Amino acid sequence: DAGVTQSPTHLIKTRGQQVTLRCSPKSGHDTVSWYQQALGQGPQFIFQYYEEEERQRGNFPDRFSGHQFPNYSSELNVNALLLGDSALYLCASTLDSIYGYTFGSGTRLTVV
Amino acid sequence: TQLLEQSPQFLSIQEGENLTVYCNSSSVFSSLQWYRQEPGEGPVLLVTVVTGGEVKKLKRLTFQFGDARKDSSLHITAAQPGDTGLYLCAGARGLDYKLSFGAGTTVTVRA
C-alpha cells in the first residue's frame, strides 16, 4: 500500500520564481495538509484541504496557495520565492485527524 | 512563540540506558501525537493519545498524556541505536484541524 507520495524530491529555484509541489495522499485518505519545516525546527502548518476546499490556513502569506483535486491529490504553489522559503515541504494525509497523519518524505526546496 | 515546548532539545545516551522526552504547553489539546523523523524523511506516527491520564505502550516506548491534557511524555527503556532520531510531539486543539508541532528532541543512542 503506497503511502504519501511527493514530487519532486529536490528543487532549486531562483529568488522571484514560482514553484509547484505535488502530493498524492495515502490510499483511502481524503484530507491533505501541507507543512514547512526549516532546518532544526518542527513542521509549521501551511494549510489543509478537504473536499477540494481550503479548510484551515496557518500564518503564511498569500504567496502560498494550494489546490486539491477530485482524486484527493494536492498541489502547493509558492510565488515570488524568497531565500527564506528554503525548507523541507511536507505533505500529510489522513481520513480522521484524531488517528494521526501519514507524512510523505517531503520536497527539499532551495532558493538561491 | 512555540505552542508546544519540548525538552530537552538534544539527548545523547549510551545503548541500554533509559530516556524521557517532555512536551509541555499552557493550552489544552483534544489529542496529542508523537512522531519520529529520520534525516531526509518525513515524520512517522508513533502514537496518538486522546484521554487525560492515558498511558500507551509500544514495545520499549511508553507515552503518557497529562491529566489536564496540556502535557505529554515519551519514555524509552533500554534504548538502542535504532531509536536514534528526531522526536516530535504535535497537538490538535479543540476544533482546530491543524497540528501544532514542538521544535523536536534530537535523540542519539551510541552503541
PDB file of C-alpha atoms in Angstrom, chain A residues 97-103, chain B residues 32-36 42-49 58 63 99:
ATOM      1  CA  SER A  97      -7.082  13.554  12.141  1.00  0.00           C
ATOM      2  CA  ILE A  98      -7.647  12.149  15.617  1.00  0.00           C
ATOM      3  CA  TYR A  99      -5.852   8.995  14.499  1.00  0.00           C
ATOM      4  CA  GLY A 100      -2.814  10.862  13.218  1.00  0.00           C
ATOM      5  CA  TYR A 101      -1.319  11.722   9.877  1.00  0.00           C
ATOM      6  CA  THR A 102       0.776   9.893   7.300  1.00  0.00           C
ATOM      7  CA  PHE A 103       3.578  12.105   6.031  1.00  0.00           C
TER       8      PHE A 103
ATOM      9  CA  LEU B  32      -1.577  14.694  21.139  1.00  0.00           C
ATOM     10  CA  GLN B  33       0.615  12.730  18.787  1.00  0.00           C
ATOM     11  CA  TRP B  34       4.246  11.648  18.825  1.00  0.00           C
ATOM     12  CA  TYR B  35       6.271  11.261  15.658  1.00  0.00           C
ATOM     13  CA  ARG B  36       9.826  10.160  14.904  1.00  0.00           C
ATOM     14  CA  GLY B  42       9.014  12.759   6.803  1.00  0.00           C
ATOM     15  CA  PRO B  43       7.780  12.215  10.368  1.00  0.00           C
ATOM     16  CA  VAL B  44       6.385   8.765  11.150  1.00  0.00           C
ATOM     17  CA  LEU B  45       3.491   8.488  13.592  1.00  0.00           C
ATOM     18  CA  LEU B  46       4.306   6.557  16.776  1.00  0.00           C
ATOM     19  CA  VAL B  47       1.161   7.069  18.838  1.00  0.00           C
ATOM     20  CA  THR B  48      -1.933   9.212  19.382  1.00  0.00           C
ATOM     21  CA  VAL B  49      -3.284   9.902  22.876  1.00  0.00           C
ATOM     22  CA  LEU B  58       4.622   0.456  22.212  1.00  0.00           C
ATOM     23  CA  PHE B  63       3.675   7.513  26.188  1.00  0.00           C
ATOM     24  CA  LEU B  99      -1.371  20.096  14.135  1.00  0.00           C
TER      25      LEU B  99
END
